[in-house]
Structures are given as structure tokens and as C-alpha cells.
Short mmCIF file of C-alpha atoms and ligand atoms in Angstrom, two decimals:
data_model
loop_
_atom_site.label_atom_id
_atom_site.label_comp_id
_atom_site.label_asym_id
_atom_site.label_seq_id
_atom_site.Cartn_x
_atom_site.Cartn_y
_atom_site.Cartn_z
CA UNK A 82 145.58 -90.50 -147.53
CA UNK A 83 148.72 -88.81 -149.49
CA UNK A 84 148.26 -85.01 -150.29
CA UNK A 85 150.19 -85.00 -153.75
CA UNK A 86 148.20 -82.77 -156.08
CA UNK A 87 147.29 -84.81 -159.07
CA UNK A 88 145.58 -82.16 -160.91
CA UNK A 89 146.35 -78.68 -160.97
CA UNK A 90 144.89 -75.60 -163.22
CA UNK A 91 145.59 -72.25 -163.06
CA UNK A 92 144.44 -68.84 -164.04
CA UNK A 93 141.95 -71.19 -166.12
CA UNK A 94 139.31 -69.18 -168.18
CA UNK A 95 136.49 -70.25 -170.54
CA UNK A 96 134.51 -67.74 -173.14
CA UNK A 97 132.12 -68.46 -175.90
CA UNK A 98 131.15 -66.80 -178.70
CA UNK A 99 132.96 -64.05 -180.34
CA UNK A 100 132.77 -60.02 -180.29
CA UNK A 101 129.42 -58.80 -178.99
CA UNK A 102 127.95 -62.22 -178.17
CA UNK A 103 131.06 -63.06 -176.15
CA UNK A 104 130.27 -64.69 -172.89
CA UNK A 105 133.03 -65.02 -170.11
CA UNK A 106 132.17 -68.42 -168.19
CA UNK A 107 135.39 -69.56 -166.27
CA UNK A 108 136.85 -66.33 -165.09
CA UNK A 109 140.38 -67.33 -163.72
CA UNK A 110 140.32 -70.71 -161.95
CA UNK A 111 143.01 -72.03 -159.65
CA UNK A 112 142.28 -75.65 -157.93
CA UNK A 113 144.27 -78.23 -157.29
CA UNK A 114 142.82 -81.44 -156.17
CA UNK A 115 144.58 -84.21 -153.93
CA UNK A 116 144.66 -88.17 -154.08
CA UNK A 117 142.17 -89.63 -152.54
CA UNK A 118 140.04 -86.56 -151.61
CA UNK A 119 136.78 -85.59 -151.84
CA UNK A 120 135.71 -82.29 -152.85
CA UNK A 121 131.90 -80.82 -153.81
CA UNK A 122 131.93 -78.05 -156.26
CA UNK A 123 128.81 -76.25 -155.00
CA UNK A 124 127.21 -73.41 -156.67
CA UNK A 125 124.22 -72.31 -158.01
CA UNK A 126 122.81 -72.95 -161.39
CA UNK A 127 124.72 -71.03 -164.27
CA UNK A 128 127.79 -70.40 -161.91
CA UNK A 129 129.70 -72.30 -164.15
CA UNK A 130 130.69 -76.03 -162.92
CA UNK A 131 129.64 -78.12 -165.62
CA UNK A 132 132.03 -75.94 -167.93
CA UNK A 133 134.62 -76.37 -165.42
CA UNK A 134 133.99 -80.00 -165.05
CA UNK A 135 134.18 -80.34 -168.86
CA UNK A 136 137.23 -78.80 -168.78
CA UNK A 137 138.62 -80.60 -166.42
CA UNK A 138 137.44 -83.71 -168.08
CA UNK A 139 139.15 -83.06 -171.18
CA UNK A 140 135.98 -82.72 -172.97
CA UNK A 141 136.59 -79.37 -173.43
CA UNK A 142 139.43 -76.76 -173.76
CA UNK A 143 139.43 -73.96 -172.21
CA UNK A 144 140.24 -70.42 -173.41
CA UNK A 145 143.64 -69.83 -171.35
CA UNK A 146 145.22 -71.02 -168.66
CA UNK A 147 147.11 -74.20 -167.13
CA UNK A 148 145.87 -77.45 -166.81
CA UNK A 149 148.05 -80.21 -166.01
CA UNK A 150 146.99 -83.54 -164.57
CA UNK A 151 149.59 -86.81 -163.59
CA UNK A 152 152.70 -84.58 -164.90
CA UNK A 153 150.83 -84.25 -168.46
CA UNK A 154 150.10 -80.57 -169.58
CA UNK A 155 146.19 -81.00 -171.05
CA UNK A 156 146.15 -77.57 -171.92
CA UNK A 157 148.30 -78.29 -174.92
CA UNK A 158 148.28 -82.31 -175.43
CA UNK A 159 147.30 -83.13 -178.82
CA UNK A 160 143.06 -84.03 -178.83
CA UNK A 161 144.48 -88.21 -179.49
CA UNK A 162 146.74 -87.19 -176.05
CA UNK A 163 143.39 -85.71 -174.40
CA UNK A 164 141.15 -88.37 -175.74
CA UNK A 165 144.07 -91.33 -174.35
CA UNK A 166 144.67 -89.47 -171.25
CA UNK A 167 140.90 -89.24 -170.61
CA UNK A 168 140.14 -93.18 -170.97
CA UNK A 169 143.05 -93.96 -168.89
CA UNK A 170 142.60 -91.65 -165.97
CA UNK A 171 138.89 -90.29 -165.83
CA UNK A 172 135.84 -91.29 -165.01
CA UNK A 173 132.26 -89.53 -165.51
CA UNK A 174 129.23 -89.63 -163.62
CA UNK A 175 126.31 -87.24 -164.95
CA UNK A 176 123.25 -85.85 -163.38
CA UNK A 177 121.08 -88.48 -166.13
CA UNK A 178 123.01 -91.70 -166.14
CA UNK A 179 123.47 -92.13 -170.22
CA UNK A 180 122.90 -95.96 -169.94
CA UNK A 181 123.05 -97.89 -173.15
CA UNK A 182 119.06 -99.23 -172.74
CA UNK A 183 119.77 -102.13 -174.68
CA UNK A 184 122.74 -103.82 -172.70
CA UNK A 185 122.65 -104.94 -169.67
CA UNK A 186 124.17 -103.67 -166.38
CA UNK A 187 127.42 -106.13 -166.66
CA UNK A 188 127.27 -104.62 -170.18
CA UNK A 189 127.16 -100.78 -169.64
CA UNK A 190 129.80 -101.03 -166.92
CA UNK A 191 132.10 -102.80 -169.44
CA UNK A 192 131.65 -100.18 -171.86
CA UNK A 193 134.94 -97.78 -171.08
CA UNK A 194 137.01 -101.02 -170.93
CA UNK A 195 135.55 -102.14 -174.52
CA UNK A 196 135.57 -98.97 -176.65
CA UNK A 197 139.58 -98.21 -175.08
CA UNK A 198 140.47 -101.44 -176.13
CA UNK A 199 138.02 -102.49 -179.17
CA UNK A 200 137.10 -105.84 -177.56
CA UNK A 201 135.26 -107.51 -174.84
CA UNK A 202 137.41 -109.90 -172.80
CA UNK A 203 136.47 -112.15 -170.02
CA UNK A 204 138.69 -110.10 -167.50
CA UNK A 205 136.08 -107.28 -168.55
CA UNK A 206 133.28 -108.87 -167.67
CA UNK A 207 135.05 -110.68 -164.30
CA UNK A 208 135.83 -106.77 -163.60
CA UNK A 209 132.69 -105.32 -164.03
CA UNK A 210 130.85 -108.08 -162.37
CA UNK A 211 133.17 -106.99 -159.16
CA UNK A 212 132.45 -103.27 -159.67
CA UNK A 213 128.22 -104.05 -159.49
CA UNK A 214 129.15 -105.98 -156.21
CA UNK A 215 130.75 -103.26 -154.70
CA UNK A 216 127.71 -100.56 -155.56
CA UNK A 217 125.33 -103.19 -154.14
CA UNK A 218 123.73 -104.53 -157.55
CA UNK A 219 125.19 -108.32 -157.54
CA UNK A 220 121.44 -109.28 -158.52
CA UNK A 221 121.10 -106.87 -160.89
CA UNK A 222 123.77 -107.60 -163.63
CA UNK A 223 121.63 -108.83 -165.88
CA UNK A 224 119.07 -106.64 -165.69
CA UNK A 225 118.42 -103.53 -168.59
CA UNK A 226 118.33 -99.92 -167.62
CA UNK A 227 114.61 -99.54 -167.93
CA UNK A 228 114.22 -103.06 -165.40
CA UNK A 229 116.46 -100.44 -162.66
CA UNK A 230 115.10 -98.10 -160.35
CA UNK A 231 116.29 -94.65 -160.98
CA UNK A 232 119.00 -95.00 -157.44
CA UNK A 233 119.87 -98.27 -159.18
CA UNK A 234 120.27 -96.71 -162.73
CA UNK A 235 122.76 -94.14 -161.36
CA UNK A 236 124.79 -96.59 -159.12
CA UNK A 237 125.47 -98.45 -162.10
CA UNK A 238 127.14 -95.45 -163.51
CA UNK A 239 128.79 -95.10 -160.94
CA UNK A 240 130.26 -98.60 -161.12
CA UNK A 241 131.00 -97.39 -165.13
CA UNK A 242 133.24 -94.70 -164.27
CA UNK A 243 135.17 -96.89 -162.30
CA UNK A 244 135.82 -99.40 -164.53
CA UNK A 245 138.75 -98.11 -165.86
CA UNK A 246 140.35 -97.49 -162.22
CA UNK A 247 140.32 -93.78 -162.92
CA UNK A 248 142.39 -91.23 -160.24
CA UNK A 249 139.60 -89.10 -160.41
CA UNK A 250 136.10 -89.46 -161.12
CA UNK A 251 133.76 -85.89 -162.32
CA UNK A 252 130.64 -86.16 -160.98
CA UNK A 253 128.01 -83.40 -162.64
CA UNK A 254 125.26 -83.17 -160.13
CA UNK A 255 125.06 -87.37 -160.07
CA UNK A 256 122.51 -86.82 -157.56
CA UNK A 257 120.13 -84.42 -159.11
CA UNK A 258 118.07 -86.47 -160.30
CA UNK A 259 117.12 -88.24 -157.62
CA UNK A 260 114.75 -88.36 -154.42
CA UNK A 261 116.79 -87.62 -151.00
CA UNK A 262 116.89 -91.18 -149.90
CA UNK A 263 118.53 -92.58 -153.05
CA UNK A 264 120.56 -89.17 -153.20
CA UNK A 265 121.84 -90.22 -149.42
CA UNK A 266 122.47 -93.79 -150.64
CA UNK A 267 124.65 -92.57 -153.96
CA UNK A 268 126.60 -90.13 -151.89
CA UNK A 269 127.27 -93.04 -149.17
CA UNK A 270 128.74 -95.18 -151.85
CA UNK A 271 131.03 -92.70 -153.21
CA UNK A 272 132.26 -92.04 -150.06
CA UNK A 273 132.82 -95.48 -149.17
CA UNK A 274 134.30 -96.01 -153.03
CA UNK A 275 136.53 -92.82 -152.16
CA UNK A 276 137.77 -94.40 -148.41
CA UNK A 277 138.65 -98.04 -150.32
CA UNK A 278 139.82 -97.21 -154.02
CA UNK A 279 142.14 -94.52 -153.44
CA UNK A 280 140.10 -92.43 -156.20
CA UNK A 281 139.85 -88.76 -156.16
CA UNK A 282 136.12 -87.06 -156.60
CA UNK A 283 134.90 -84.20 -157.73
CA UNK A 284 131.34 -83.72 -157.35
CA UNK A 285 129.33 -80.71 -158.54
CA UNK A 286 125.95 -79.92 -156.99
CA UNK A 287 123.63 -77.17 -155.73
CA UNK A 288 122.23 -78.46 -152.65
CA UNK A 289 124.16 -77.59 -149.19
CA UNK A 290 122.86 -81.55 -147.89
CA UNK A 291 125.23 -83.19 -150.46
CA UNK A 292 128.06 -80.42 -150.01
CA UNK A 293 127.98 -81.45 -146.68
CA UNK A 294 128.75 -85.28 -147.21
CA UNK A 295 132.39 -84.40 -148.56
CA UNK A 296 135.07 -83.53 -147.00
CA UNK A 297 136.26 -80.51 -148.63
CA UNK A 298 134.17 -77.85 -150.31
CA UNK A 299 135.13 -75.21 -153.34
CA UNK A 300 132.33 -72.83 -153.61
CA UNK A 301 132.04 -71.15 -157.36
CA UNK A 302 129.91 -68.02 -158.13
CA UNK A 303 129.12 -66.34 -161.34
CA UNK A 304 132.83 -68.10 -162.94
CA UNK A 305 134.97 -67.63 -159.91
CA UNK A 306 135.89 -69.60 -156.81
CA UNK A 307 134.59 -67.15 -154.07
CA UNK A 308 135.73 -70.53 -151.10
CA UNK A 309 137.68 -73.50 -151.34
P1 ADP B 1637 126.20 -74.76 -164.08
O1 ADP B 1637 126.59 -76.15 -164.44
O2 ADP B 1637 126.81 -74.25 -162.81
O3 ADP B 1637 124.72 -74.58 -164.06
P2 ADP B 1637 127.22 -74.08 -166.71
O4 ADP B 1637 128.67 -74.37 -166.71
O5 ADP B 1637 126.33 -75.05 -167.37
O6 ADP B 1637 126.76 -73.79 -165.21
O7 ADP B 1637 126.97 -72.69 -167.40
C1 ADP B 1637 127.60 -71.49 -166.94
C2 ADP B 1637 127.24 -70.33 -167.86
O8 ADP B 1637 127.82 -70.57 -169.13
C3 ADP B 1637 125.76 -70.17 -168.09
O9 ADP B 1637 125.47 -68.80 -168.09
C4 ADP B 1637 125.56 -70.78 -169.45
O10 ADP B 1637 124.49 -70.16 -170.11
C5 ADP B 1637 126.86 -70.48 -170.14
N1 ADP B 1637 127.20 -71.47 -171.19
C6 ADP B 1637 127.42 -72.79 -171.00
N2 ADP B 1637 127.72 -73.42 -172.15
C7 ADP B 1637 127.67 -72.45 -173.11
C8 ADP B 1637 127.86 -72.44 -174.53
N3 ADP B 1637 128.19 -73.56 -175.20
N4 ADP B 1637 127.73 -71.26 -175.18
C9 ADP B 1637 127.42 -70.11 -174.51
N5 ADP B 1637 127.23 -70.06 -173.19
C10 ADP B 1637 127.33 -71.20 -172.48
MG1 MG B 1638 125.49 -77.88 -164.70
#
């Protein structure tokens, strides 16, 4: 495993709202995160990681701060350089998968591939086909979203963030929504996923059990990082 930083943000701070109804979320963030590692963002609820992970996702900006990611500073890339950057070199995973119900799982997996590029192509399909392999759903890849157990529904999405071959993947509490054995299963996949693709995680959560299946841990509290 290499230890270059591929994403790196600094002093980073997030506030919404103006004047009296400001609200200080992200109160001076440094991270940097590796290739190829593994890292929970554990905190309790309201402590601020699905801002952060937003943030980091390009989805949102924040306040101040650096952000740079793969040499490209995201802090002041244009939103068609955010919105490029993030379809070429992020993937998402969220704590309710956001299926399309009416495609298929070959379909949904295909979906980052298809909106980037504005067509479906056989490679796309070959491609996703590979990706449901590897998170165990080979039978499944014709089968809807509501057809899927909810274990099943969320290892497809995990197979969707891939499908781009994203550096790093943001996973918002992916297994929150789930009962401890398809948690365990989830987490053993993006380990393994992790250990073969060379693909960076970040994986926010709550719960100490899933901390603990990562290799590195960065602890936020009430918009600070009081561990990493
Ligand atoms: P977590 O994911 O750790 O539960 P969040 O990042 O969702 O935390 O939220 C952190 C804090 O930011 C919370 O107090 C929340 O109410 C506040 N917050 C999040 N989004 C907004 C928003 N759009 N406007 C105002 N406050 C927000
Ligand atoms: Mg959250």
C-alpha cells in the first residue's frame, strides 16, 4: 500500500445561515487521507460528518479553508471542474441506497458510467456485470431493487460507486440501515474491495463495531477532530 496523500483539506470550516441564525458546523478540519486506506469517521449524531463528507464529495463547498484532491484545488475549481472531478474520481455510498426502482441491478450500477458519458455501451454493461460478481450478486443482475434484500440493495450500491473506478469512495453511514449480520457482510466487502482495487474509503458511522473493522480511525465531535 503507497502512503501518498491523495486528498488533503485544511483549516476547513462549514457555517449556515447568516447573522443570528448562524450555525458553525465544520470548525477547522485538517485530514489527509492515503491511497488505499481505510479510515471510519466515527462520531455521534450531529457531530458533523455528513457535512464533512459532502464537502469532501464536492457536493458541497465549504465556508473556508483548503481542499485539494489529485493535485486539483476543489476549494476554488469552477462547479463544471467540481461536477467533472467528482464523476471521475468519487464514488458515494449512502446510509439508504437511492436505487433507481425501475432498473435493474446491471442497470443501477451502470448509472455513473451512463449519465458521465450520455450513453450506454456494451463495455458498461460487461463492467458492471463484473462489479455485481465481485459484491457477490452474479444471480441477481437482473433483478429490481424491491426483488433485493435490504444487505443486497446496499451491496449493489456499493458495486455503483465503483463503477467509475473512483480513488476514493464516501461512505455516509452505508451500514445504518441494516441488521448486524448484513452490516458485518457490507463492511467485509469493502474491506476486501479496499485490499484488491487499490481504492481509498472513507466511511462515516456511529457505532464503535464498524469503527473497529477499519484500519484507521478519525474521531469528530461537535465540528472538530478530537482523534485521528
Ligand atoms: P452527522 O452526519 O454527524 O449526524 P451533520 O453533518 O448531518 O451531522 O450535521 C451536523 C450539524 O449541522 C447538525 O447540528 C445539523 O443540524 C447541522 N446542519 C446540517 N445541515 C444543515 C443545514 N443545511 N442548515 C443548518 N444546519 C445544518
Ligand atoms: Mg449524518
Amino acid at each position: 500500500m503507497s502512503s501518498d496523500p491523495i486528498l488533503r483539506v485544511g483549516a476547513l470550516t462549514k457555517n449556515f445561515g447568516q447573522g443570528d441564525s448562524e450555525v458553525l458546523v465544520l470548525k477547522g478540519i485538517d485530514l489527509s487521507i492515503n491511497s488505499g486506506e481505510m479510515t471510519a469517521l466515527l462520531g455521534p449524531s450531529g457531530s458533523g460528518k455528513s457535512t464533512l463528507l459532502s464537502i469532501l464529495g464536492t457536493l458541497m463547498r465549504a465556508t473556508n479553508g483548503s481542499h485539494e484532491m489529485l493535485g486539483v484545488d476543489l476549494m476554488h475549481a469552477s462547479a463544471a471542474q467540481r461536477t467533472e472531478f467528482r464523476s471521475k474520481h468519487l464514488g458515494f455510498v449512502f446510509q439508504f441506497h437511492h436505487l433507481l426502482p425501475d432498473l435493474s441491478a446491471v442497470e443501477n450500477v451502470m448509472m455513473p458510467a451512463a449519465c458521465a458519458s450520455g450513453r450506454v455501451t456494451g463495455a458498461m454493461r460487461d463492467r458492471a456485470a463484473e462489479l455485481l460478481d465481485a459484491v457477490g450478486l452474479a444471480d441477481r443482475r437482473d433483478f429490481r431493487p424491491g426483488a433485493m434484500s435490504g444487505g443486497q440493495r446496499q451491496r449493489v450500491a456499493v458495486a455503483r460507486s465503483l463503477m467509475n473506478g473512483p480513488a476514493l469512495v464516501l461512505a455516509d453511514e452505508p451500514t445504518g440501515n441494516l441488521d448486524r449480520a448484513a452490516a458485518d457482510h457490507v463492511m467485509e466487502l469493502l474491506r476486501s474491495i479496499n485490499e484488491t482495487m487499490d481504492t481509498s474509503f472513507l466511511i462515516s458511522t456511529h457505532d464503535e463495531h464498524i469503527a473497529g473493522q477499519c484500519r484507521r480511525r478519525v474521531e469528530l465531535m461537535d465540528g472538530r477532530i478530537i482523534r485521528s
